[in-house]
PDB file of C-alpha atoms in Angstrom:
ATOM      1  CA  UNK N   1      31.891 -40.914 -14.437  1.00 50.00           C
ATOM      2  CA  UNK N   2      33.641 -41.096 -17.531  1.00 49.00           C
ATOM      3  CA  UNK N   3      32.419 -37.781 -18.765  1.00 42.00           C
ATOM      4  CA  UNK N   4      33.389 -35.137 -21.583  1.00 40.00           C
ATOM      5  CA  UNK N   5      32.366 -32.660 -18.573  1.00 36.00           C
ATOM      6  CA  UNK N   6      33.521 -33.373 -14.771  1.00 38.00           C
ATOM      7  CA  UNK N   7      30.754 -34.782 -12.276  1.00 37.00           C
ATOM      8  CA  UNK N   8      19.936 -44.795  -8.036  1.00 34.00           C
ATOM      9  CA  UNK N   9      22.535 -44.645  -5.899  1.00 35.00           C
ATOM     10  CA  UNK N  10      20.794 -42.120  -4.184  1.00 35.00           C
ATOM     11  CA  UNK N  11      18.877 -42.969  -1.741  1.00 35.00           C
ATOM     12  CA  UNK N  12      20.873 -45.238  -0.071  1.00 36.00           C
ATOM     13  CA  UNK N  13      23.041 -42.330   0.757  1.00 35.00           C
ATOM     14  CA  UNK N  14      19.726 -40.108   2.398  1.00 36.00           C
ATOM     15  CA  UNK N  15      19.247 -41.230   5.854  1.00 38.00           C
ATOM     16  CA  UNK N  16      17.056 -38.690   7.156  1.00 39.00           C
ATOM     17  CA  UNK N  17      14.022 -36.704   5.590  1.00 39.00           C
ATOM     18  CA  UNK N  18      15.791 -33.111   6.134  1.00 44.00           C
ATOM     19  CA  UNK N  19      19.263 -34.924   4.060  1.00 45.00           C
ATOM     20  CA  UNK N  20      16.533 -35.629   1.413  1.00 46.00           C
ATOM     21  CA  UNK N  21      14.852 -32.562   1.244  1.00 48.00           C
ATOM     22  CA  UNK N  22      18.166 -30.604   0.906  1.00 73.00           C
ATOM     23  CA  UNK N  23      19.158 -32.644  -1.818  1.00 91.00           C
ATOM     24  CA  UNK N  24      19.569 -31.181  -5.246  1.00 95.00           C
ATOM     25  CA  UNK N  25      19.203 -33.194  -8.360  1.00 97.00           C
ATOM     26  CA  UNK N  26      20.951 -32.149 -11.876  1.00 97.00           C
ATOM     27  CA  UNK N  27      21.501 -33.888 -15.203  1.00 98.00           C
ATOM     28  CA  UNK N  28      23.985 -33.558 -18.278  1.00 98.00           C
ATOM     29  CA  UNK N  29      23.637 -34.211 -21.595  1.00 98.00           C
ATOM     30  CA  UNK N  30      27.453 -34.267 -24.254  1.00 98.00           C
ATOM     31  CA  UNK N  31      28.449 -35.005 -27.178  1.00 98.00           C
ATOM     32  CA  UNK N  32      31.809 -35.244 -28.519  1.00 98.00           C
ATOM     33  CA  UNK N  33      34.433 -36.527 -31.700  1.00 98.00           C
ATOM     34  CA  UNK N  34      35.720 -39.361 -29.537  1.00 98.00           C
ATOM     35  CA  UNK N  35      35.157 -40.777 -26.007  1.00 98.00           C
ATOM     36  CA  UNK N  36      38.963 -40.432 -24.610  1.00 97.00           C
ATOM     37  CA  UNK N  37      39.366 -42.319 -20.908  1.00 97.00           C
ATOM     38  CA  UNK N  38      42.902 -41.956 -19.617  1.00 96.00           C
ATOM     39  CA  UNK N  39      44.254 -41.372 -23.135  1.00 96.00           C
ATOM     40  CA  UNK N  40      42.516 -44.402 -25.037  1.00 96.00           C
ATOM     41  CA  UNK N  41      39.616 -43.876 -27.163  1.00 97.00           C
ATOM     42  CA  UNK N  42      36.551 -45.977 -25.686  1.00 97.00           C
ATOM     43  CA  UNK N  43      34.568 -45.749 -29.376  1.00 98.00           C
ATOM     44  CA  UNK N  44      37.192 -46.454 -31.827  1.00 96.00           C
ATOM     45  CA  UNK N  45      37.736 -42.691 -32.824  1.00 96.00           C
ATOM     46  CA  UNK N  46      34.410 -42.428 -33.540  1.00 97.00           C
ATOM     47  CA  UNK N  47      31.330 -39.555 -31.859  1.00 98.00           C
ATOM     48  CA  UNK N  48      30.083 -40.193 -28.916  1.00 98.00           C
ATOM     49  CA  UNK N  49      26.630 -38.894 -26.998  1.00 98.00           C
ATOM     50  CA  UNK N  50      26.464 -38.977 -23.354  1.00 98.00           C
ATOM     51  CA  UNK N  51      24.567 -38.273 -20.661  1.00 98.00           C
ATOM     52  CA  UNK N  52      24.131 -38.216 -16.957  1.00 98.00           C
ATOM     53  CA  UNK N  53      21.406 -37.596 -13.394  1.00 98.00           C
ATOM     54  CA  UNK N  54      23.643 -36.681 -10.777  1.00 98.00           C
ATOM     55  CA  UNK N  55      22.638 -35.766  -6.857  1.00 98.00           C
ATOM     56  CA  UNK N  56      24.532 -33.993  -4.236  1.00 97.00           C
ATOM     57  CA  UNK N  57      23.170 -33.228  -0.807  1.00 96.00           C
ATOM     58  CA  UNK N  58      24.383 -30.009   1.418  1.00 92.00           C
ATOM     59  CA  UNK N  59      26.634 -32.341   3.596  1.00 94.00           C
ATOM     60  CA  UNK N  60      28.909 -33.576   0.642  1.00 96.00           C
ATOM     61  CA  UNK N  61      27.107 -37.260  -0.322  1.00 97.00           C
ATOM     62  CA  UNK N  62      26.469 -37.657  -3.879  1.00 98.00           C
ATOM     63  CA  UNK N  63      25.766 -40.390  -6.426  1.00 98.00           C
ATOM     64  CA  UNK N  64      24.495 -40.299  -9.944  1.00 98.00           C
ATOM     65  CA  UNK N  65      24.886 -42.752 -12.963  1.00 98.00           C
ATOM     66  CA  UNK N  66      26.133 -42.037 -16.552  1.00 98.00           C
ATOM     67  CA  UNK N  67      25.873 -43.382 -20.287  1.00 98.00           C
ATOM     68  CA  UNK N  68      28.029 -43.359 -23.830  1.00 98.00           C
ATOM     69  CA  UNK N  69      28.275 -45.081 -26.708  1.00 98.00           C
ATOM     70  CA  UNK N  70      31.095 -47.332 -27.364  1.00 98.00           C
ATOM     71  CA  UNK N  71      33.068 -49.587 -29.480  1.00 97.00           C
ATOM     72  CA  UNK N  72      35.528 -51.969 -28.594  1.00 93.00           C
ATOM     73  CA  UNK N  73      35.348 -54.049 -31.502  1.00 91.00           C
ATOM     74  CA  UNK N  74      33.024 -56.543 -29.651  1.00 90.00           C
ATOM     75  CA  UNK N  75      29.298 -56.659 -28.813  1.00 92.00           C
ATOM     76  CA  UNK N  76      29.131 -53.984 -26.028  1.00 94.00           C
ATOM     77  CA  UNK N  77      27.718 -50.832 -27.856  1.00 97.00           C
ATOM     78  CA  UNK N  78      27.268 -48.565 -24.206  1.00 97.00           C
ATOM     79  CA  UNK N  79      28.891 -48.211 -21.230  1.00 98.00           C
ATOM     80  CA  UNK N  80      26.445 -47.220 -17.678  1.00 98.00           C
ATOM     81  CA  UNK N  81      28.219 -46.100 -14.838  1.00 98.00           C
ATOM     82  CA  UNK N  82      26.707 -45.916 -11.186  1.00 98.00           C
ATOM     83  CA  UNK N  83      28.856 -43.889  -8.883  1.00 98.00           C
ATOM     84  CA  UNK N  84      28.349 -42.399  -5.328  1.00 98.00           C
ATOM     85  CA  UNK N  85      30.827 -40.425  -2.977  1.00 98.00           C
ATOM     86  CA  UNK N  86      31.626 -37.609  -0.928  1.00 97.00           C
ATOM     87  CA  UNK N  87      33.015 -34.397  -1.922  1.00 97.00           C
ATOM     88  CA  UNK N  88      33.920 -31.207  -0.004  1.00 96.00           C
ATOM     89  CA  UNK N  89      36.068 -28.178   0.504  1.00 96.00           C
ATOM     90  CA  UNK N  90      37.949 -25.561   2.911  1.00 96.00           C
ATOM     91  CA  UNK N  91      38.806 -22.835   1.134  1.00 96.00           C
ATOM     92  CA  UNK N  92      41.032 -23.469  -2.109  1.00 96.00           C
ATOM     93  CA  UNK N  93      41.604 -26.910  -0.608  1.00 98.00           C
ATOM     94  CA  UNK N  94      39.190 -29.394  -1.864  1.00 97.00           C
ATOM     95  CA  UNK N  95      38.798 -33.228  -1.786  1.00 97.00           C
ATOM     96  CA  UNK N  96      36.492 -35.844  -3.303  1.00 98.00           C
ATOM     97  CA  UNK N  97      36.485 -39.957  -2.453  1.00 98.00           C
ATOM     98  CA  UNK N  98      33.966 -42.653  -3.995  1.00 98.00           C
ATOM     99  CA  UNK N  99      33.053 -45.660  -5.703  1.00 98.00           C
ATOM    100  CA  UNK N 100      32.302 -46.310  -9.136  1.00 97.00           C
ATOM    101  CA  UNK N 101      31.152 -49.313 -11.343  1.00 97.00           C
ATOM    102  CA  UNK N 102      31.639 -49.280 -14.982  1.00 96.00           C
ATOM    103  CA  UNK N 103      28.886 -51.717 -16.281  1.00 96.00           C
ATOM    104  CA  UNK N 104      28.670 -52.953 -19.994  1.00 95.00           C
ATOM    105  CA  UNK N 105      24.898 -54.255 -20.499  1.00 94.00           C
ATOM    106  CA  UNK N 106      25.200 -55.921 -23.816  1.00 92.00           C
ATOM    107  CA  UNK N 107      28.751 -56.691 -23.367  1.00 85.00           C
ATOM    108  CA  UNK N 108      30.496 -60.017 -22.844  1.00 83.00           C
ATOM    109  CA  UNK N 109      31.470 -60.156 -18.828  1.00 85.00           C
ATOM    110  CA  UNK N 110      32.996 -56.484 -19.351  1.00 90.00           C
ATOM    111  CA  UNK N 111      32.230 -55.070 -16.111  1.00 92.00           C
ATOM    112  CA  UNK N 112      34.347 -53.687 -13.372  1.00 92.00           C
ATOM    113  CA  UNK N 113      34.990 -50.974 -10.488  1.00 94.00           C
ATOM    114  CA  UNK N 114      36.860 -48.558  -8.889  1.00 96.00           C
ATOM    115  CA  UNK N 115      37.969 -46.864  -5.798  1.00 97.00           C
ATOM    116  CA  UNK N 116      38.946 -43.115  -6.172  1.00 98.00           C
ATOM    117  CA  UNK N 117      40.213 -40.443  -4.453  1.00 98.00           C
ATOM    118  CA  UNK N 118      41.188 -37.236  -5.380  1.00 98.00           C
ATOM    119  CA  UNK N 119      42.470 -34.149  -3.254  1.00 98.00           C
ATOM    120  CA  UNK N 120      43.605 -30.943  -4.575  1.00 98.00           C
ATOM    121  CA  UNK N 121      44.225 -26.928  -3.603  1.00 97.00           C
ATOM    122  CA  UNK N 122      43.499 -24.353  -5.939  1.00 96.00           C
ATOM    123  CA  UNK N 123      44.500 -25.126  -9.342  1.00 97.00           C
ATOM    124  CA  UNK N 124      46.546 -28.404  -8.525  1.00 98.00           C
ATOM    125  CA  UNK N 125      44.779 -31.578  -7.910  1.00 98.00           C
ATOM    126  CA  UNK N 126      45.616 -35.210  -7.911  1.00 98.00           C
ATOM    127  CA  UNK N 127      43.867 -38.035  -8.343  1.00 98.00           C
ATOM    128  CA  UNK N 128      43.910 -42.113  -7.775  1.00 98.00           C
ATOM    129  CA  UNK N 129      41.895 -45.067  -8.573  1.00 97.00           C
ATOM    130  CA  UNK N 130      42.125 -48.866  -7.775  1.00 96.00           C
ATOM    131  CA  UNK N 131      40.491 -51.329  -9.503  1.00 93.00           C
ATOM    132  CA  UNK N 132      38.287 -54.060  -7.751  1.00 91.00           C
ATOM    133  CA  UNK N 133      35.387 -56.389  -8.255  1.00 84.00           C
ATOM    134  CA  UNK N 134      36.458 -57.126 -12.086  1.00 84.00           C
ATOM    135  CA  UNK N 135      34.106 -59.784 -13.549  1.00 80.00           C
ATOM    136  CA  UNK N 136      35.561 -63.107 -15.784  1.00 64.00           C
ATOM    137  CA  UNK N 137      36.880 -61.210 -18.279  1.00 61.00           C
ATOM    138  CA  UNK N 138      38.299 -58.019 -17.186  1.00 59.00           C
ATOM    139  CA  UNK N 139      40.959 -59.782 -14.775  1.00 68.00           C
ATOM    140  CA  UNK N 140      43.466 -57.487 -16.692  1.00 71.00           C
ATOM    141  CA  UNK N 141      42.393 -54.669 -14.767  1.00 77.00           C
ATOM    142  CA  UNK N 142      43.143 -56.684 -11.313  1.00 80.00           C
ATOM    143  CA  UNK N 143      44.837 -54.614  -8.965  1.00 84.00           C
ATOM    144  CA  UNK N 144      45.256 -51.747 -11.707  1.00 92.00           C
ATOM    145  CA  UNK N 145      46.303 -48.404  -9.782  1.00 95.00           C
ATOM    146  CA  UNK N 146      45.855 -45.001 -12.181  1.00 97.00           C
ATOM    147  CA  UNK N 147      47.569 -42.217 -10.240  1.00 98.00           C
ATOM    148  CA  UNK N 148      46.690 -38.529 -12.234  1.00 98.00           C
ATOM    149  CA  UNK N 149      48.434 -35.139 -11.471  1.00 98.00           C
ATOM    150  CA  UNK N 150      45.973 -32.174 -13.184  1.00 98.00           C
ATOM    151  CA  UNK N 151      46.833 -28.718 -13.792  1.00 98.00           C
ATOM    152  CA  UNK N 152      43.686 -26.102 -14.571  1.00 98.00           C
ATOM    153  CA  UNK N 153      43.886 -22.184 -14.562  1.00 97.00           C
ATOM    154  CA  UNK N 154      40.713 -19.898 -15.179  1.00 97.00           C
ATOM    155  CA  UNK N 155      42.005 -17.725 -17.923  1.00 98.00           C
ATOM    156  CA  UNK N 156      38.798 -15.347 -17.865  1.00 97.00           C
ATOM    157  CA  UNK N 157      35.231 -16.037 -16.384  1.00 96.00           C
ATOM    158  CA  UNK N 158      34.307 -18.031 -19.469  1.00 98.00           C
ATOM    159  CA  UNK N 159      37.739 -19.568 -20.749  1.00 98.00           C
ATOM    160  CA  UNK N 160      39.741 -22.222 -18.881  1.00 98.00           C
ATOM    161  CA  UNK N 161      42.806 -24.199 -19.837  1.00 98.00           C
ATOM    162  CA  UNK N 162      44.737 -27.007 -18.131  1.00 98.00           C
ATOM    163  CA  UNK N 163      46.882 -30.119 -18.763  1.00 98.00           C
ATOM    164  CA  UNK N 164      46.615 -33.567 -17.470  1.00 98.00           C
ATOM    165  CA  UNK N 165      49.336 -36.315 -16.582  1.00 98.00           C
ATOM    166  CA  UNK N 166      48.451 -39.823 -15.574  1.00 98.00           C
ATOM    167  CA  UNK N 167      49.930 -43.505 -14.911  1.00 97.00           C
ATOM    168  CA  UNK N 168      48.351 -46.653 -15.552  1.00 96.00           C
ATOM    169  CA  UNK N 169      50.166 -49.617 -13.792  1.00 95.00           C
ATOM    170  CA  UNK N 170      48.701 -52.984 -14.094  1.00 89.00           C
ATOM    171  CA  UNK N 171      49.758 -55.944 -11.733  1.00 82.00           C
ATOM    172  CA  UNK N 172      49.004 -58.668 -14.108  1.00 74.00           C
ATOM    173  CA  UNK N 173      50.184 -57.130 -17.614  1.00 71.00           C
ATOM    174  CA  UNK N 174      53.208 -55.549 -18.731  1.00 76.00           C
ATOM    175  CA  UNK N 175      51.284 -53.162 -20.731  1.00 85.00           C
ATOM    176  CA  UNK N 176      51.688 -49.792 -18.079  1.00 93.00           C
ATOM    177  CA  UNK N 177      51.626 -46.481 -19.850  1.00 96.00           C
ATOM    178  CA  UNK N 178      51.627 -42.691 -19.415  1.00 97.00           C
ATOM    179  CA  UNK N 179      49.176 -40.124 -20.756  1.00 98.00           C
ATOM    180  CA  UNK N 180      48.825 -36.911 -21.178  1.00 97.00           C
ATOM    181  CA  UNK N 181      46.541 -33.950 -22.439  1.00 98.00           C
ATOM    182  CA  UNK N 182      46.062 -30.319 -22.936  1.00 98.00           C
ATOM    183  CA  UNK N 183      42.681 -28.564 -23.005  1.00 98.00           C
ATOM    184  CA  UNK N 184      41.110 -25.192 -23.587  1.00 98.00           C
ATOM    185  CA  UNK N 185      37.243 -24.455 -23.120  1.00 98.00           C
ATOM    186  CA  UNK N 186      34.606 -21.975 -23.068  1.00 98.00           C
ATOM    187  CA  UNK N 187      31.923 -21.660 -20.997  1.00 98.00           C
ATOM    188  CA  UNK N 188      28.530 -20.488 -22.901  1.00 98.00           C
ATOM    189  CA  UNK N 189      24.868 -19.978 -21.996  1.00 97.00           C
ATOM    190  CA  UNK N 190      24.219 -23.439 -23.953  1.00 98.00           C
ATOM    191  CA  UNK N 191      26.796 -25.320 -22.631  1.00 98.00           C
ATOM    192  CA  UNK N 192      30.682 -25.784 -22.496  1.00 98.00           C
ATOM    193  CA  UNK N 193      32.988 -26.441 -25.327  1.00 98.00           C
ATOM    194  CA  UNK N 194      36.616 -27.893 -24.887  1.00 98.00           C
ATOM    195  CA  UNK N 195      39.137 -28.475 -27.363  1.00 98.00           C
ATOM    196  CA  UNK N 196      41.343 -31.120 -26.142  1.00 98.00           C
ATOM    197  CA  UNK N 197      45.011 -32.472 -27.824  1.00 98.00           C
ATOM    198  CA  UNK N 198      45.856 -36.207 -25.680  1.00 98.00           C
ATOM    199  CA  UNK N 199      48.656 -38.566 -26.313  1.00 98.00           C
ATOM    200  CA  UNK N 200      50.339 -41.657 -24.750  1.00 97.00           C
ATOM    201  CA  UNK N 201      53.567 -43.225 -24.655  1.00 96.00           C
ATOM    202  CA  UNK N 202      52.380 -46.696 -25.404  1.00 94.00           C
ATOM    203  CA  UNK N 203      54.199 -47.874 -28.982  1.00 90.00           C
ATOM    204  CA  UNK N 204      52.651 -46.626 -32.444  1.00 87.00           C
ATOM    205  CA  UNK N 205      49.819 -44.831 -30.312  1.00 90.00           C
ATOM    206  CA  UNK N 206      49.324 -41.260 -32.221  1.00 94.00           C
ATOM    207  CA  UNK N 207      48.259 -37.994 -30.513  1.00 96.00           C
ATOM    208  CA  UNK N 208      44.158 -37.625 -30.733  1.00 97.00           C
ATOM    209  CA  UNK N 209      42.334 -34.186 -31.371  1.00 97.00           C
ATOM    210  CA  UNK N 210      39.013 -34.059 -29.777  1.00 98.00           C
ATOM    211  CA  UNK N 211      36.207 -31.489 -29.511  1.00 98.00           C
ATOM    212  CA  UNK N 212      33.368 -32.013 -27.078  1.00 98.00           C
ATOM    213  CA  UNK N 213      29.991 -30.154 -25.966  1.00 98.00           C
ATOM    214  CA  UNK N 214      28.737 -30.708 -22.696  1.00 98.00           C
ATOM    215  CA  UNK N 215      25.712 -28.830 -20.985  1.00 98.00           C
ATOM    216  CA  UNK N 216      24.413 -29.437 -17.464  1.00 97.00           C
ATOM    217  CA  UNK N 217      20.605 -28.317 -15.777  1.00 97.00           C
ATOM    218  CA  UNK N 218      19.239 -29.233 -12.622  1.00 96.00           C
ATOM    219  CA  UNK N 219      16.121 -31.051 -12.496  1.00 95.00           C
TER     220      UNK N 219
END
């Protein structure tokens, strides 16, 4: 879920014929200067294209999977992420919990997952993540935790802003760090665009500009 815009599994999660034919199926499609995940560029400050088939259901289950480019210096060139949950809300309190697996085809023993959580009341959310089932090589992320405090405010109908905090704490590695962004976007009849300024505190790490398009359709 790694996406420039916030979002198979499927039908694992429909049990019954009338959860199936209330569910509703969408895709996305983005494109962006970099691909930033918790403050680190995933394709060496370089584009990225994206894209996504999500599916939610009228009693909160959902699942989709997901796809960038990326470049790690290695031979991975994408990332595929398959992801399934449940999301609802009361009011201006809202709350989403899942699973995701970040899975690098062409990659060498890159793969790993994560539970998440998030809960959050109007324009204040927070979210967490725990890593788990980390293949060979990707024992760094054993036991990672990334706890994230967000901030968004609806300036207009079509303009939003909001800023971002997180904390990345590995068990295994002294290598922790905090990052931060800022965003502003505008919501068009061809898609969203979001001009983003992100940052970290880890040593000789410089702040990143990136501009992004995303645009989402159901199916």
């Amino acid at each position: 879920m790694k996406k420039f815009a916030l979002s198979s599994l499927a039908v694992a999660l429909m049990a019954s014929s009338s959860v199936v034919s209330a569910a509703e199926w969408s895709a996305n499609i983005g494109a962006g200067s970099d691909y930033l995940w918790r403050g680190i560029s995933q394709t060496d400050g370089k584009p990225a294209i994206s894209g996504g088939i999500d599916v939610g259901t009228d009693i909160g289950f959902y699942a989709g999977t997901w796809v960038s480019n990326i470049d790690f210096g290695d031979d991975a060139t994408y990332e595929l992420d398959l992801y399934g949950g449940f999301a609802g809300d009361v009011g201006d309190f809202f709350w989403d919990v899942g699973y995701v697996y970040y899975a690098y085809p062409n990659g060498d023993d890159l793969d790993f997952g994560e539970v998440y959580a998030g809960v959050g009341w109007n324009w204040f959310g927070v979210n967490v993540a725990y890593a788990t089932n980390e293949s060979a090589s990707e024992k760094y992320y054993e036991d990672a935790f990334y706890v994230e405090a967000t901030f968004d405010f609806e300036l207009t109908e079509t303009i939003g802003i909001g800023f971002a905090v997180g904390n990345y704490s590995f068990d295994i590695s002294d290598e922790d760090y905090v990052n931060y962004n800022a965003y502003v976007s505008k919501a068009t009849d061809i898609g969203d665009f979001t001009f983003m300024v992100s940052d970290t505190d880890l040593d000789d790490d410089d702040p990143i500009v990136m501009v992004s398009w995303a645009y989402e359709f159901d199916l």
